[in-house]
Coordinates of C-alpha atoms and ligand atoms in Angstrom, one line a residue:
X1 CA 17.5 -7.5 -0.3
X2 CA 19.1 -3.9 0.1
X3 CA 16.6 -1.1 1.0
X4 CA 17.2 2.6 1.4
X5 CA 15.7 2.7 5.1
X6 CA 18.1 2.3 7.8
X7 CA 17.7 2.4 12.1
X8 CA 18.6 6.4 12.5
X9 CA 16.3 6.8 9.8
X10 CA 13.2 4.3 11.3
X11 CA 13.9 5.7 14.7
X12 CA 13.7 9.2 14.0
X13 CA 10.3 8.2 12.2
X14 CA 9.3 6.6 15.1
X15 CA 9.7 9.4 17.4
X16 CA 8.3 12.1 15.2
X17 CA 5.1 9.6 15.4
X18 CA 5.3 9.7 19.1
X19 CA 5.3 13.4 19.2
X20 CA 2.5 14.2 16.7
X21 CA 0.0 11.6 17.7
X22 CA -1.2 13.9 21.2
X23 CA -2.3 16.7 18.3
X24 CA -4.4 14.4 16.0
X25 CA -8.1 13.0 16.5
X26 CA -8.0 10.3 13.9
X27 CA -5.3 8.8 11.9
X28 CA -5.9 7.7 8.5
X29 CA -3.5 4.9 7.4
X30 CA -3.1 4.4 3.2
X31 CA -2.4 0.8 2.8
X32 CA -2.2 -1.1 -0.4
X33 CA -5.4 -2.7 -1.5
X34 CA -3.6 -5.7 -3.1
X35 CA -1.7 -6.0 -0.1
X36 CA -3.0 -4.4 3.2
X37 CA -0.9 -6.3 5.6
X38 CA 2.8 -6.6 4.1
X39 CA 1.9 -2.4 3.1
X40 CA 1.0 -2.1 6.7
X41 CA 4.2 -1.0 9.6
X42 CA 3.2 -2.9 12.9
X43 CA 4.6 0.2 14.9
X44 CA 1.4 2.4 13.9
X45 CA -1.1 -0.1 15.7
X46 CA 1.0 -0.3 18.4
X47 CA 1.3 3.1 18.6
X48 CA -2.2 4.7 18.1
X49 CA -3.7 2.9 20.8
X50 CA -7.2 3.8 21.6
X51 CA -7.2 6.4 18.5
X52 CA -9.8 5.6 15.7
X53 CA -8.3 4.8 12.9
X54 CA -9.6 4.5 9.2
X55 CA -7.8 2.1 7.6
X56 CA -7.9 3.1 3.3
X57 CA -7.1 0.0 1.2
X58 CA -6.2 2.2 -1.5
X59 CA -5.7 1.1 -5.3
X60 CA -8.8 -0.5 -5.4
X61 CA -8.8 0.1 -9.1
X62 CA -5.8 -2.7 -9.1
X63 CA -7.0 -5.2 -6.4
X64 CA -9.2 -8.2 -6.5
X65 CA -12.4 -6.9 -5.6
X66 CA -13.7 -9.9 -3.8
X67 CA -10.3 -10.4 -1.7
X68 CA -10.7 -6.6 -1.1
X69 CA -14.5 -7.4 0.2
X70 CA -12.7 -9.7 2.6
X71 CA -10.0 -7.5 3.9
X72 CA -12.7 -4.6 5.1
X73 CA -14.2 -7.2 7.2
X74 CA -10.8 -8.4 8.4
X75 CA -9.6 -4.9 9.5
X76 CA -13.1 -4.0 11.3
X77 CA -12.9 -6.8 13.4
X78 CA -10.2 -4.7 15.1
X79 CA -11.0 -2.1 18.1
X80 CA -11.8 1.6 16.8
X81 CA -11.4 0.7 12.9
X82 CA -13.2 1.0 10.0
X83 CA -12.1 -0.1 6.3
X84 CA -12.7 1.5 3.0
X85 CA -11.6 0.5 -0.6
X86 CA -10.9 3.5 -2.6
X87 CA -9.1 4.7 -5.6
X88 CA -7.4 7.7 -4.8
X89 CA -7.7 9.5 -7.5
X90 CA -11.1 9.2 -7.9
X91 CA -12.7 12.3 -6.1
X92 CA -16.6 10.2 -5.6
X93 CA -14.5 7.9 -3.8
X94 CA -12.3 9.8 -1.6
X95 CA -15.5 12.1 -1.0
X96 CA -16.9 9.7 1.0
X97 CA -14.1 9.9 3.8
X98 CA -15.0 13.4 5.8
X99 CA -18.5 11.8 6.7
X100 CA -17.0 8.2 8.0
X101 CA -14.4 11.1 10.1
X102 CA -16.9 12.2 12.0
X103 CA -18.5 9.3 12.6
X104 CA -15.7 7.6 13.8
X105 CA -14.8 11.0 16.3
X106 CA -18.2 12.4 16.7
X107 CA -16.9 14.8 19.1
X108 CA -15.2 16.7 16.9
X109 CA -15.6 18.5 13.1
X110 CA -19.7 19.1 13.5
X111 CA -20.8 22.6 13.5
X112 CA -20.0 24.1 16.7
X113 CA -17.1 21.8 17.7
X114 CA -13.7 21.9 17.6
X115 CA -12.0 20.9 14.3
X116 CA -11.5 17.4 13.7
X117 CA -7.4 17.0 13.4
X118 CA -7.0 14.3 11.2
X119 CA -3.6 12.9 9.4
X120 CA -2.8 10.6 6.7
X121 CA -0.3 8.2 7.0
X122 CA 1.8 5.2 5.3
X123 CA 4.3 3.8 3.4
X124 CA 5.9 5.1 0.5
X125 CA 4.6 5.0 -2.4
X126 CA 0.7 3.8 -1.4
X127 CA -0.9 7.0 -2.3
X128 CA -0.7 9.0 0.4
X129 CA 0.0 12.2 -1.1
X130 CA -2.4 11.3 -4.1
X131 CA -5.1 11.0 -1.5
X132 CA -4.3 14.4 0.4
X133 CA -4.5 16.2 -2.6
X134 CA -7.7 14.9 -3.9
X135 CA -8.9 15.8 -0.4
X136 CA -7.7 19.0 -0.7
X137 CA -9.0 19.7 -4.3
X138 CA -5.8 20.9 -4.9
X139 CA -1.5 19.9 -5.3
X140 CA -0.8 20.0 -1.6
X141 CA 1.0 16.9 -0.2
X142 CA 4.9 16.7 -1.2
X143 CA 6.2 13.4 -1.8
X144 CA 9.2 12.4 -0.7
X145 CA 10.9 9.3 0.7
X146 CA 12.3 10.4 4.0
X147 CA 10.2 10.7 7.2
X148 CA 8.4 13.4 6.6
X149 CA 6.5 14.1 9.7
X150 CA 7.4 17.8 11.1
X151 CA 6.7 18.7 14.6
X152 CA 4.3 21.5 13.9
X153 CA 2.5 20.0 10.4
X154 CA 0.6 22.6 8.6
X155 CA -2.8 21.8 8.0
X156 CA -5.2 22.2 5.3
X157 CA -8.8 23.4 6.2
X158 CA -11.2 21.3 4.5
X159 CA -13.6 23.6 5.1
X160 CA -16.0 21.1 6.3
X161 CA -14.6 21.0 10.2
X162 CA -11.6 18.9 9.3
X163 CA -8.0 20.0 9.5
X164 CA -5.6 17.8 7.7
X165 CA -1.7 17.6 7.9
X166 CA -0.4 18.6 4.7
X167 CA 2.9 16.2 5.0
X168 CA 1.7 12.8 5.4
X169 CA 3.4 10.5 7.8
X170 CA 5.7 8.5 6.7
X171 CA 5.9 5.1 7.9
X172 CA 9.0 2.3 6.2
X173 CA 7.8 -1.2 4.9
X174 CA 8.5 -4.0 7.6
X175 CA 11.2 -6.1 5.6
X176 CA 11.6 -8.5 8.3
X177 CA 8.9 -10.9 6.9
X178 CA 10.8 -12.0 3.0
X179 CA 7.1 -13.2 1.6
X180 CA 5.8 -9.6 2.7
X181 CA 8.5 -8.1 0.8
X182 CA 8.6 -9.7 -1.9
X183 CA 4.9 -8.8 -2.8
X184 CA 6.3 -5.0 -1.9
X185 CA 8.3 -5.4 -4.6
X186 CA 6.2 -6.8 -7.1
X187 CA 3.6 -4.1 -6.3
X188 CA 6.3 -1.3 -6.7
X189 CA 6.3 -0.2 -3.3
X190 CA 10.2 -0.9 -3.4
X191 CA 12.4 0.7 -5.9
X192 CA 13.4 -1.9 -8.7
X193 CA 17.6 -1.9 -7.6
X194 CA 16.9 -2.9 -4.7
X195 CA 16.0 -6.3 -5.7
X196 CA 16.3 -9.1 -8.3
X197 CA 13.6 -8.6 -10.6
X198 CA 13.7 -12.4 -12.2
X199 CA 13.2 -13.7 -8.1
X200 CA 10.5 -11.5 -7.4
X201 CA 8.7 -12.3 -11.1
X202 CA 9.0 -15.9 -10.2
X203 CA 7.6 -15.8 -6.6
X204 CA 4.2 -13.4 -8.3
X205 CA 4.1 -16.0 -11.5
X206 CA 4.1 -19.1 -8.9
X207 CA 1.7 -16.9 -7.0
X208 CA -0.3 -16.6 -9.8
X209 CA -0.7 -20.1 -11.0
X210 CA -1.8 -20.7 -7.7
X211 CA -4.8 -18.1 -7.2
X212 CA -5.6 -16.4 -10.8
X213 CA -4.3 -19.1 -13.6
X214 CA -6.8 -17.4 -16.2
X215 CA -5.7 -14.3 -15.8
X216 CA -1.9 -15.3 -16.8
X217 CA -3.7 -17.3 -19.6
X218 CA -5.2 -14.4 -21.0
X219 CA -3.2 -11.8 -20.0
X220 CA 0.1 -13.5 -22.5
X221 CA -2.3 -15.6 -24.5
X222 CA -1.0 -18.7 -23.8
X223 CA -3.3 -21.8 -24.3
X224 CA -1.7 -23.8 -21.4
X225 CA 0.8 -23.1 -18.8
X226 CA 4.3 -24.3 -18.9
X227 CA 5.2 -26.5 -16.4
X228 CA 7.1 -24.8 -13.6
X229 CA 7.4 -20.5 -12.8
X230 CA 10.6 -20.6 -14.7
X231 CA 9.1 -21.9 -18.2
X232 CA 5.9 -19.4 -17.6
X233 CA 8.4 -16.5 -17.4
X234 CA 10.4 -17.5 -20.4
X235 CA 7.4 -18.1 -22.5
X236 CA 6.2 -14.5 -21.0
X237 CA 9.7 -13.4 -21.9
X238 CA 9.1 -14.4 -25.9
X239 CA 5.4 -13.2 -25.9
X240 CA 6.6 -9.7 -25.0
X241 CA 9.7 -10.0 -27.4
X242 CA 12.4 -9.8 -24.4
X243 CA 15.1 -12.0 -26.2
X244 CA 18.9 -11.4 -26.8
X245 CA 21.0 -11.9 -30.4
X246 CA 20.2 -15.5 -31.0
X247 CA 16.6 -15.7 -30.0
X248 CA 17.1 -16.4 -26.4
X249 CA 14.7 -14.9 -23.9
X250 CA 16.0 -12.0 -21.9
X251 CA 15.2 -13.3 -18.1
X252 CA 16.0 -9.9 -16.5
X253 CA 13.8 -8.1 -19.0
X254 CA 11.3 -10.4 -19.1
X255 CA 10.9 -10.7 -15.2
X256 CA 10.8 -6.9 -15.6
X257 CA 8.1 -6.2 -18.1
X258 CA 6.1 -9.0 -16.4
X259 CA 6.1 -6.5 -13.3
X260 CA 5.6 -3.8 -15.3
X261 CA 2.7 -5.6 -16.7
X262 CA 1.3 -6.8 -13.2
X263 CA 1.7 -3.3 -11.9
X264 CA -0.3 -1.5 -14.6
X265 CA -3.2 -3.5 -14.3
X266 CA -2.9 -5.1 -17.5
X267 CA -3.7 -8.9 -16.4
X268 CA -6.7 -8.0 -14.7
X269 CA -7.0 -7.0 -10.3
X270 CA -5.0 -9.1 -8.9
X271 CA -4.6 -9.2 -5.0
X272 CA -1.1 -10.7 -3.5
X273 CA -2.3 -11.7 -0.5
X274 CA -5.7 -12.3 1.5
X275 CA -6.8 -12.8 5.2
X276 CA -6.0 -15.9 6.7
X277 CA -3.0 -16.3 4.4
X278 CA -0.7 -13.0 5.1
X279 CA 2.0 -13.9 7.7
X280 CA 1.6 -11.8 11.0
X281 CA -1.3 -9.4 11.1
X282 CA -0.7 -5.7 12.3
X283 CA -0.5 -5.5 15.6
X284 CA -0.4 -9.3 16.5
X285 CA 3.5 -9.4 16.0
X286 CA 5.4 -9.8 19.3
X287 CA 9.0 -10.1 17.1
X288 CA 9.4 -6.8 15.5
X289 CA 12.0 -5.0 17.0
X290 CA 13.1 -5.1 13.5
X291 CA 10.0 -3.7 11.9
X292 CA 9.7 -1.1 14.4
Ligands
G4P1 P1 2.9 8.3 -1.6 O1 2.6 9.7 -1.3 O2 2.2 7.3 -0.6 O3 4.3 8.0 -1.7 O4 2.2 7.8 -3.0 P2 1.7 8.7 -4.2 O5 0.5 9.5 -3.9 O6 2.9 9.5 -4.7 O7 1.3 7.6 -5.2 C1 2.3 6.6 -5.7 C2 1.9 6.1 -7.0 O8 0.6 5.4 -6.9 C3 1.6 7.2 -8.1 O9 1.9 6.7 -9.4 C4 0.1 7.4 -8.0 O10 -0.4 7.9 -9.2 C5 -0.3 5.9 -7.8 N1 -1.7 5.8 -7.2 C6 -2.1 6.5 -6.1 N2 -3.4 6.1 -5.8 C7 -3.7 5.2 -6.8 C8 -4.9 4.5 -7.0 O11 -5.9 4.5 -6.3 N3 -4.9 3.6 -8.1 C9 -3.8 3.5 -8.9 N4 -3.9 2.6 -9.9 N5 -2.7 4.2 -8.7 C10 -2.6 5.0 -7.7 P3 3.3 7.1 -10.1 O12 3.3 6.3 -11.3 O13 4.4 6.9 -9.1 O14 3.1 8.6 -10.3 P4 2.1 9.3 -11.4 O15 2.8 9.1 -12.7 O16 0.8 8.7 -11.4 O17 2.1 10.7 -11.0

């Protein structure tokens, strides 16, 4: 799997981290609600140490809401951490973050205090900047695929005794772990050349039969599923009219509009991974050298 992130690159990230964590009070860190740990990069808990952290499993919208119920009480299990489902968009959501700030760094942001510093941080593509700017109220966060943490961020007053970065911090998805990155890819986290879409279809379908059979059921009203991942994608292939001259199903397309399809929403909220099942959690990993 080929991915556009390479050791200058994450070490440069790395360091920019060091350097701007002495300014900032809280961190918050934009994971992906569907799936918190293989969205996560290990190097931020490492790094943050005793700093509270607010951990937003974002793209609730898209996630299983029960798995999603079990993934707050995962994450606040951990030192200094508190969990919240939101949809970034959705301004009644995201308006309950300034109040669980200051609870979680009472010393700062209330009237007569300093400002609470506070910045926003994750991997591509999770919502960071989507989240800053509903913060905001306004188009504020660029978005961009390169580390994008400057040495002197500016900050947005919130006007309600937080300051927030305006660049969130970029963090790169920990490849090292093949199961994590495959349900990067089928989320979208990962842009689409940089895998095969038919493998990464056929890991989520086999996924799928596993954990949310109706929902494949319904979703490509089939009345029983074919026997193996393969058969489900070629019978997904002629439901969405992905077939070549001669009536043969188009694997490449199909595997592609079947992401598509999972990405949108449109077989339901579907999570990729829950606690217990995901791999290493943040944090615990002794071996990642690589991810860092
Ligand atoms: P980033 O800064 O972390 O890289 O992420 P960004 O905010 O650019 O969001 C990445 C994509 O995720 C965007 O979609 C954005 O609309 C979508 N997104 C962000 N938050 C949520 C959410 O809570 N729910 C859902 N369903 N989607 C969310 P896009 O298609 O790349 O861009 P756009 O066409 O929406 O502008």
């Amino acid at each position: 799997m080929i991915i556009d992130w390479y050791p200058g690159h994450m070490k440069k990230a790395r360091a920019q981290i060091v350097e701007v964590l002495p300014t900032i009070d809280l961190i918050i860190e934009v994971l992906d609600a569907r799936l918190p740990v293989s969205s996560a990069n290990p190097l931020l808990e490492k790094l943050r140490g005793a700093k509270p952290c607010i951990k937003v499993l974002n793209k609730k919208d898209l996630a299983d809401p029960t798995v999603t119920k079990a993934w707050v009480g995962f994450f606040e299990q951990q030192q200094r951490v508190k969990a919240i489902p939101l949809e970034a968009k959705d301004r009644r959501d995201v308006g309950l973050l300034p109040k669980l700030c200051r609870t979680m760094a009472p010393n700062r942001g209330n009237k007569g205090q300093k400002p609470l510093r506070v910045m926003v941080v994750g991997i591509p593509n999770v919502g960071k900047s989507t989240l800053i700017n509903t913060l905001a109220g306004k188009r504020m966060a660029r978005v961009g695929d390169k580390p994008a943490i400057t040495t002197c961020p500016q900050k947005i007053d919130l006007r309600n005794g937080i300051l927030l970065s305006d660049t969130p911090g970029l963090l790169w998805p920990a490849m090292d772990d093949q199961a994590g990155a495959c349900r990067l890819a089928a989320s979208g986290a990962i842009g689409d050349n940089a895998f095969d879409p038919p493998d990464i279809a056929l890991m989520t379908i086999e996924y799928l039969v596993g954990k949310y059979p109706a929902l494949l059921l319904q979703g490509y009203q089939l009345t029983d599923l074919p026997e193996n991942s393969t058969e489900i994608l070629m019978e997904i292939g002629r439901r969405r009219g992905c077939l070549v001259k001669g009536g043969d199903v188009d694997l490449n397309r199909a595997a592609i509009q079947f992401l598509r399809d999972l990405r949108a929403g449109k077989l339901g909220r579907i999570s990729l991974e829950r606690p217990g099942e995901a791999p290493v959690p943040p944090g615990d990993s002794d071996s990642d050298e690589s991810s860092l």
